[in-house]
Short mmCIF file of C-alpha atoms in Angstrom, two decimals:
data_model
loop_
_atom_site.label_atom_id
_atom_site.label_comp_id
_atom_site.label_asym_id
_atom_site.label_seq_id
_atom_site.Cartn_x
_atom_site.Cartn_y
_atom_site.Cartn_z
CA MET A 169 100.37 64.44 73.36
CA SER A 170 99.27 63.92 69.79
CA ASN A 171 96.60 62.01 67.96
CA PRO A 172 98.56 59.33 66.10
CA GLU A 173 96.26 59.51 63.10
CA ASN A 174 96.41 63.16 62.17
CA GLU A 175 98.42 65.26 64.61
CA LYS A 176 101.91 63.92 64.03
CA CYS A 177 103.19 66.07 61.21
CA SER A 178 106.06 63.90 60.07
CA SER A 179 107.99 60.74 60.89
CA SER A 180 110.69 60.45 63.54
CA SER A 181 113.28 60.06 60.80
CA ALA A 182 112.97 63.79 60.08
CA GLU A 183 114.28 64.60 63.55
CA SER A 184 117.15 62.16 63.09
CA ASP A 185 118.11 63.74 59.76
CA LEU A 186 117.91 67.20 61.28
CA SER A 187 120.12 66.16 64.17
CA ASP A 188 122.76 64.76 61.82
CA VAL A 189 122.82 67.92 59.73
CA LEU A 190 123.09 70.29 62.66
CA LYS A 191 125.86 68.27 64.30
CA ARG A 192 128.13 68.90 61.32
CA GLY A 193 130.82 71.47 61.71
CA SER A 194 129.24 73.94 59.31
CA SER A 195 125.89 73.92 61.18
CA THR A 196 124.24 74.36 57.80
CA LEU A 197 120.58 73.44 57.58
CA CYS A 198 119.14 72.57 54.17
CA GLU A 199 115.51 73.22 53.29
CA GLU A 200 114.73 69.53 53.01
CA HIS A 201 115.97 68.96 56.58
CA LEU A 202 114.03 71.79 58.25
CA PRO A 203 111.10 70.14 60.05
CA LYS A 204 107.68 71.25 58.92
CA CYS A 205 106.12 70.67 62.33
CA SER A 206 107.13 71.60 65.87
CA SER A 207 106.72 67.96 66.92
CA ASP A 208 109.98 67.23 65.04
CA TRP A 209 112.07 69.94 66.70
CA ASN A 210 115.19 68.90 68.61
CA CYS A 211 117.79 70.66 70.74
CA HIS A 212 120.07 71.32 67.76
CA LEU A 213 117.45 73.43 66.01
CA VAL A 214 116.64 75.25 69.27
CA ASN A 215 120.35 75.96 69.74
CA LYS A 216 120.53 77.34 66.20
CA LEU A 217 117.92 79.90 67.31
CA CYS A 218 120.18 80.84 70.28
CA VAL A 219 117.56 80.02 72.91
CA ARG A 220 118.82 80.25 76.48
CA TYR A 221 117.31 78.32 79.39
CA LYS A 222 116.55 79.68 82.86
CA LEU A 223 115.15 77.85 85.86
CA GLU A 224 112.80 80.28 87.60
CA ASP A 225 110.26 80.39 90.42
CA ILE A 226 106.81 79.41 89.14
CA ILE A 227 105.04 82.49 90.52
CA ARG A 228 107.79 84.83 89.37
CA ILE A 229 107.44 83.52 85.81
CA ILE A 230 103.79 84.60 85.82
CA TRP A 231 104.17 87.75 87.91
CA SER A 232 107.35 89.23 86.42
CA GLU A 233 107.91 87.65 83.00
CA TRP A 234 104.43 87.03 81.58
CA ARG A 235 102.77 89.88 83.52
CA LEU A 236 99.59 90.18 81.50
CA PHE A 237 98.38 92.84 83.95
CA HIS A 238 99.97 94.58 86.94
CA LEU A 239 98.14 93.42 90.07
CA ASP A 240 97.94 95.57 93.19
CA ASP A 241 98.10 94.60 96.86
CA ASP A 242 94.35 93.97 97.03
CA ASP A 243 94.66 91.47 94.19
CA ARG A 244 97.51 89.72 95.99
CA LEU A 245 95.44 89.42 99.16
CA GLU A 246 92.48 88.10 97.17
CA ILE A 247 94.65 85.40 95.60
CA GLU A 248 96.01 84.37 99.01
CA ARG A 249 92.49 84.11 100.44
CA CYS A 250 91.42 81.95 97.53
CA VAL A 251 94.47 79.69 97.87
CA ASN A 252 93.66 79.10 101.55
CA ALA A 253 90.02 78.40 100.75
CA CYS A 254 91.03 75.82 98.11
CA ASP A 255 93.56 73.95 100.26
CA LEU A 256 91.98 70.51 99.87
CA LYS A 257 93.18 67.40 101.70
CA LEU A 258 93.63 65.25 98.57
CA ASN A 259 97.20 63.94 98.88
CA TYR A 260 98.64 61.18 96.66
CA GLU A 261 101.84 60.62 94.72
CA SER A 262 100.08 59.26 91.64
CA LEU A 263 96.74 58.00 90.37
CA GLN A 264 97.99 54.46 90.88
CA ASP A 265 98.14 55.13 94.63
CA ILE A 266 94.36 55.61 94.77
CA ALA A 267 92.60 52.29 95.34
CA PRO A 268 89.80 51.83 92.75
CA ASN A 269 87.37 50.49 95.36
CA THR A 270 87.60 53.77 97.32
CA THR A 271 86.12 55.88 94.52
CA THR A 272 82.61 54.43 94.79
CA PRO A 273 80.30 56.04 95.64
CA ILE A 274 81.87 59.23 94.33
CA GLU A 275 80.15 61.39 96.96
CA GLU A 276 81.84 59.54 99.81
CA PHE A 277 85.18 59.56 97.99
CA ALA A 278 85.02 63.34 97.49
CA GLU A 279 83.96 64.01 101.08
CA THR A 280 87.19 62.52 102.40
CA TRP A 281 89.19 65.43 101.01
CA GLY A 282 86.60 68.06 100.02
CA PRO A 283 86.27 71.60 101.43
CA THR A 284 85.41 72.03 105.10
CA GLN A 285 82.36 74.06 106.12
CA ARG A 286 84.62 77.02 106.82
CA GLN A 287 86.25 76.67 103.40
CA LEU A 288 82.84 76.46 101.75
CA ARG A 289 81.88 79.81 103.26
CA LEU A 290 85.15 81.34 102.09
CA ILE A 291 84.76 79.93 98.58
CA GLN A 292 81.21 81.26 98.27
CA ALA A 293 82.40 84.73 99.31
CA GLU A 294 85.11 84.99 96.64
CA PRO A 295 84.09 86.11 93.11
CA LEU A 296 87.30 84.57 91.74
CA LEU A 297 86.00 81.16 92.88
CA ASP A 298 82.47 81.50 91.54
CA LYS A 299 82.83 78.33 89.44
CA PHE A 300 85.01 76.34 91.84
CA LEU A 301 82.44 74.14 93.60
CA PHE A 302 80.54 73.24 90.43
CA LYS A 303 83.74 72.44 88.54
CA LEU A 304 85.11 70.54 91.54
CA ASP A 305 82.28 68.04 91.10
CA GLU A 306 83.36 67.55 87.48
CA PHE A 307 86.99 67.12 88.53
CA ASN A 308 85.98 64.57 91.18
CA TYR A 309 83.92 62.59 88.68
CA CYS A 310 86.74 62.57 86.12
CA LEU A 311 89.29 61.54 88.75
CA ALA A 312 87.09 58.76 90.13
CA GLN A 313 86.26 57.47 86.65
CA ILE A 314 89.92 57.29 85.63
CA VAL A 315 90.88 55.47 88.82
CA ALA A 316 87.92 53.09 88.65
CA GLU A 317 88.79 52.08 85.08
CA SER A 318 92.53 51.75 85.67
CA GLU A 319 94.11 48.31 85.53
CA SER A 320 97.07 47.18 87.59
CA ASN A 321 100.42 47.15 85.76
CA LYS A 322 98.91 49.10 82.86
CA GLU A 323 99.68 52.72 82.00
CA ILE A 324 96.86 55.26 82.11
CA SER A 325 96.27 56.97 78.75
CA GLU A 326 97.82 60.42 78.24
CA TRP A 327 94.41 61.55 76.97
CA LYS A 328 92.96 60.86 80.42
CA TYR A 329 95.70 62.86 82.10
CA GLN A 330 95.02 65.69 79.67
CA CYS A 331 91.29 65.57 80.43
CA LEU A 332 91.96 65.61 84.18
CA PHE A 333 94.32 68.58 83.91
CA GLU A 334 91.77 70.46 81.80
CA LYS A 335 89.20 69.89 84.56
CA LEU A 336 91.74 71.34 87.00
CA LEU A 337 92.03 74.50 84.88
CA HIS A 338 88.25 74.84 84.82
CA LEU A 339 88.14 75.05 88.64
CA PHE A 340 89.19 78.68 88.28
CA GLY A 341 87.13 79.56 85.23
CA ILE A 342 90.05 79.37 82.81
CA TYR A 343 88.73 78.98 79.26
CA THR A 344 90.30 76.16 77.25
CA TRP A 345 90.36 74.84 73.71
CA SER A 346 91.08 71.17 73.21
CA PRO A 347 90.79 68.66 70.34
CA PRO A 348 88.91 68.59 68.05
CA PHE A 349 88.50 72.37 68.31
CA ILE A 350 92.20 73.17 67.87
CA SER A 351 93.20 73.79 64.27
CA THR A 352 96.73 73.53 62.91
CA LYS A 353 98.60 76.79 63.54
CA LYS A 354 101.11 78.08 60.98
CA SER A 355 103.98 80.51 61.41
CA GLN A 356 107.14 81.50 59.56
CA ILE A 357 110.42 80.19 60.99
CA MET A 358 113.68 80.56 59.05
CA GLY A 359 111.81 81.62 55.96
CA ARG A 360 109.64 78.50 55.88
CA THR A 361 106.15 77.67 57.11
CA MET A 362 106.18 75.81 60.41
CA THR A 363 103.05 74.15 61.82
CA SER A 364 101.92 73.15 65.28
CA LYS A 365 98.81 71.76 66.93
CA ALA A 366 98.80 72.28 70.69
CA ASP A 367 97.43 69.65 73.04
CA LEU A 368 95.52 72.28 75.00
CA LEU A 369 95.16 76.07 74.85
CA CYS A 370 94.16 78.45 77.63
CA CYS A 371 92.40 81.38 76.01
CA SER A 372 90.69 84.70 76.46
CA SER A 373 86.98 84.70 77.30
CA ASP A 374 86.49 86.25 73.85
CA PRO A 375 87.99 83.87 71.26
CA ALA A 376 87.45 86.42 68.48
CA VAL A 377 90.14 88.84 69.70
CA GLN A 378 93.29 89.10 67.60
CA ARG A 379 95.60 87.63 70.28
CA PRO A 380 93.45 85.23 72.34
CA ILE A 381 96.03 82.79 73.74
CA LEU A 382 96.95 83.00 77.41
CA CYS A 383 98.91 79.78 77.55
CA VAL A 384 100.00 76.84 75.37
CA CYS A 385 99.83 73.49 77.18
CA GLU A 386 101.86 70.44 76.23
CA VAL A 387 100.96 66.99 77.57
CA LYS A 388 104.21 65.04 77.35
CA LYS A 389 104.34 61.41 76.27
CA THR A 390 107.89 60.77 77.41
CA LEU A 391 110.23 62.65 79.70
CA PRO A 392 113.44 61.71 81.49
CA GLU A 393 112.64 60.59 85.03
CA LYS A 394 114.95 63.14 86.63
CA VAL A 395 112.94 66.00 85.12
CA CYS A 396 109.75 64.87 86.82
CA GLN A 397 111.18 64.36 90.27
CA PRO A 398 110.39 66.81 93.09
CA PRO A 399 113.00 69.59 93.38
CA ALA A 400 115.99 68.56 95.46
CA LYS A 401 116.45 72.03 96.92
CA LYS A 402 114.81 75.44 96.99
CA LEU A 403 115.55 78.02 94.33
CA ARG A 404 117.80 80.92 95.18
CA ASN A 405 116.38 84.43 95.04
CA SER A 406 117.88 85.06 91.61
CA SER A 407 117.75 82.79 88.62
CA SER A 408 120.67 82.13 86.30
CA VAL A 409 121.32 80.56 82.94
CA ASP A 410 120.91 76.80 83.14
CA THR A 411 124.21 74.97 83.48
CA GLY A 412 122.99 71.60 82.28
CA ASN A 413 121.31 70.08 85.34
CA VAL A 414 118.22 69.39 83.26
CA ASP A 415 118.00 67.59 79.95
CA ASN A 416 117.12 70.61 77.81
CA SER A 417 116.45 68.40 74.78
CA SER A 418 113.15 67.38 76.38
CA TRP A 419 111.88 70.94 75.86
CA SER A 420 112.44 71.14 72.10
CA GLN A 421 108.91 70.33 70.94
CA HIS A 422 107.36 72.61 73.55
CA ILE A 423 109.66 75.47 72.54
CA GLY A 424 108.69 74.85 68.92
CA ASP A 425 105.01 75.08 69.85
CA LEU A 426 105.61 78.36 71.67
CA PHE A 427 107.45 79.87 68.70
CA VAL A 428 104.62 78.95 66.32
CA TYR A 429 101.87 80.34 68.60
CA LEU A 430 103.87 83.42 69.61
CA ASP A 431 101.98 85.86 67.38
CA LYS A 432 98.68 84.89 69.04
CA SER A 433 99.92 85.43 72.60
CA SER A 434 98.00 87.89 74.78
CA VAL A 435 101.29 89.57 75.72
CA ASN A 436 103.88 91.11 73.45
CA GLU A 437 107.34 89.57 73.00
CA GLY A 438 106.55 86.39 74.89
CA ILE A 439 104.17 83.50 75.45
CA LEU A 440 103.25 81.47 78.52
CA GLY A 441 103.30 77.69 78.52
CA ILE A 442 102.44 74.74 80.74
CA SER A 443 104.05 71.33 80.44
CA VAL A 444 102.19 68.34 81.89
CA LYS A 445 103.62 64.87 82.49
CA LYS A 446 100.95 62.69 84.10
CA THR A 447 100.07 64.72 87.22
CA TRP A 448 103.32 66.73 87.24
CA VAL A 449 103.10 70.35 86.07
CA GLN A 450 105.68 72.96 85.04
CA VAL A 451 105.02 76.56 84.00
CA THR A 452 107.16 77.97 81.18
CA PHE A 453 107.61 81.26 79.36
CA LEU A 454 109.35 81.96 76.05
CA LYS A 455 110.60 85.54 75.82
CA VAL A 456 111.49 86.72 72.31
CA LYS A 457 112.07 90.38 71.54
CA ASP A 458 110.63 91.66 68.28
CA PRO A 459 113.98 92.37 66.54
CA CYS A 460 115.15 88.84 67.36
CA LEU A 461 111.87 87.32 66.17
CA GLU A 462 112.19 89.09 62.82
CA LYS A 463 115.68 87.66 62.37
CA ILE A 464 114.46 84.16 63.23
CA ARG A 465 111.56 84.42 60.82
CA ASN A 466 113.68 85.69 57.94
CA MET A 467 116.90 83.77 58.59
CA PRO A 468 117.83 81.76 55.46
CA VAL A 469 117.29 78.09 56.06
CA ASN A 470 120.75 77.21 54.74
CA SER A 471 122.64 79.95 56.60
CA GLN A 472 125.90 79.11 58.37
CA GLY A 473 125.80 78.81 62.16
CA SER A 474 123.12 80.22 64.43
CA VAL A 475 120.92 83.29 64.08
CA LYS A 476 123.00 86.49 64.12
CA LEU A 477 122.12 88.59 67.18
CA CYS A 478 123.56 91.98 68.10
CA ASP A 479 124.20 91.31 71.80
CA ASP A 480 123.45 88.92 74.66
CA ASP A 481 120.34 90.86 75.63
CA GLU A 482 118.71 89.93 72.31
CA HIS A 483 118.77 86.16 72.87
CA PRO A 484 115.42 84.36 73.27
CA ILE A 485 115.02 83.10 76.84
CA PHE A 486 113.05 80.02 77.83
CA TYR A 487 112.01 80.12 81.49
CA TYR A 488 110.82 76.97 83.21
CA SER A 489 109.74 76.18 86.76
CA GLU A 490 110.28 73.22 89.02
CA CYS A 491 107.84 70.29 88.74
CA TYR A 492 104.75 70.25 90.95
CA ASN A 493 102.31 67.37 91.40
CA PHE A 494 98.66 68.43 91.50
CA LEU A 495 97.73 65.29 93.45
CA LYS A 496 100.02 66.30 96.34
CA GLN A 497 98.51 68.80 98.76
CA ARG A 498 101.68 70.82 99.30
CA ASP A 499 102.43 71.08 95.57
CA ARG A 500 98.81 71.77 94.66
CA ILE A 501 98.79 74.92 96.80
CA ILE A 502 101.56 76.33 94.60
CA ILE A 503 99.83 75.23 91.37
CA PHE A 504 96.54 76.77 92.52
CA LYS A 505 98.29 80.04 93.36
CA ALA A 506 99.81 80.09 89.87
CA LEU A 507 96.46 79.41 88.17
CA LEU A 508 94.64 81.96 90.33
CA THR A 509 97.26 84.56 89.42
CA ILE A 510 96.76 83.82 85.72
CA ARG A 511 92.99 84.05 86.14
CA ARG A 512 93.11 87.33 88.07
CA MET A 513 95.47 88.91 85.54
CA GLN A 514 93.19 87.75 82.74
CA GLY A 515 90.14 89.27 84.43
CA ARG A 516 91.83 92.61 85.04
CA PHE A 517 93.30 92.70 81.53
CA GLU A 518 89.99 91.97 79.82
CA ALA A 519 88.12 94.47 81.99
CA GLY A 520 90.61 97.16 80.99
CA ARG A 521 90.40 96.19 77.33
CA ASP A 522 86.60 96.27 77.35
CA ALA A 523 86.60 99.68 79.05
CA THR A 524 88.60 101.21 76.20
CA ARG A 525 86.30 99.95 73.45
#
């Protein structure tokens, strides 16, 4: 999601021009057609960078691909305890399904799906949930306010969805940067300066570190309906290269954002992402090995074809999960487990970093 006044870096015609150029047989890209901002990226530019797509389990993306810190069995058990303690009864398909007259007073609205007495005791006993109850009140207030102000047959603003998702992140003490505190980020792509301004950033508790970004969040304005539907079937144990079941063009801007922010990622050779469409959430990860990144940065803008890579193992890989709805109880358990895993890895990573100073 972008502020229409100052966050859109160029007009939509730039993307159209880029598409026309890259569809030509020579696949030559001229300097004047290279977008200056990630918001103008399309699938043709992503293909020129040889990005491959993989559908992957949401927890596996965090645990095996991002892997900020190796967690032991005790950490796993702690996360499971916290997930069970946070299994709230809130269960809707969308914000429009919540009747506005049920949100007042807020205390009664929250009590209908809030933690049980047993869950309260569990939450209070878990250090990983030390902010949960306080931040849950803020989430409840934001949710109730959005619903109370909503009008029938009128779309809810993407800014409100972004605010609500940010409140969700805060339940687990995840630090965030959001407008107006996000500055334009610059990076070199194909020998030219590329800019990006993320909708939301999840960051280290110390913003002054050299690589503070845990995760780049995109709040989508538009997305094909089929992408935001619940998964039709369970994933197999092993992932494979995407065969076209998903409209990969919808990922172009997000992939552009990840490329631009890559050098500020807390992990080497990759960066974690989250894509949000209303209350639907997907976790992503862009894996780019250093030799490949150097070629992408220094590739001449008018070079023929795609970036020249030595072998298949050098290709950038974009991992993405199924969609999960944080208003649905069953989906929210999975989202909470993902966020708790991120938070625990962050805590362990920062403790280890501080110990070596």
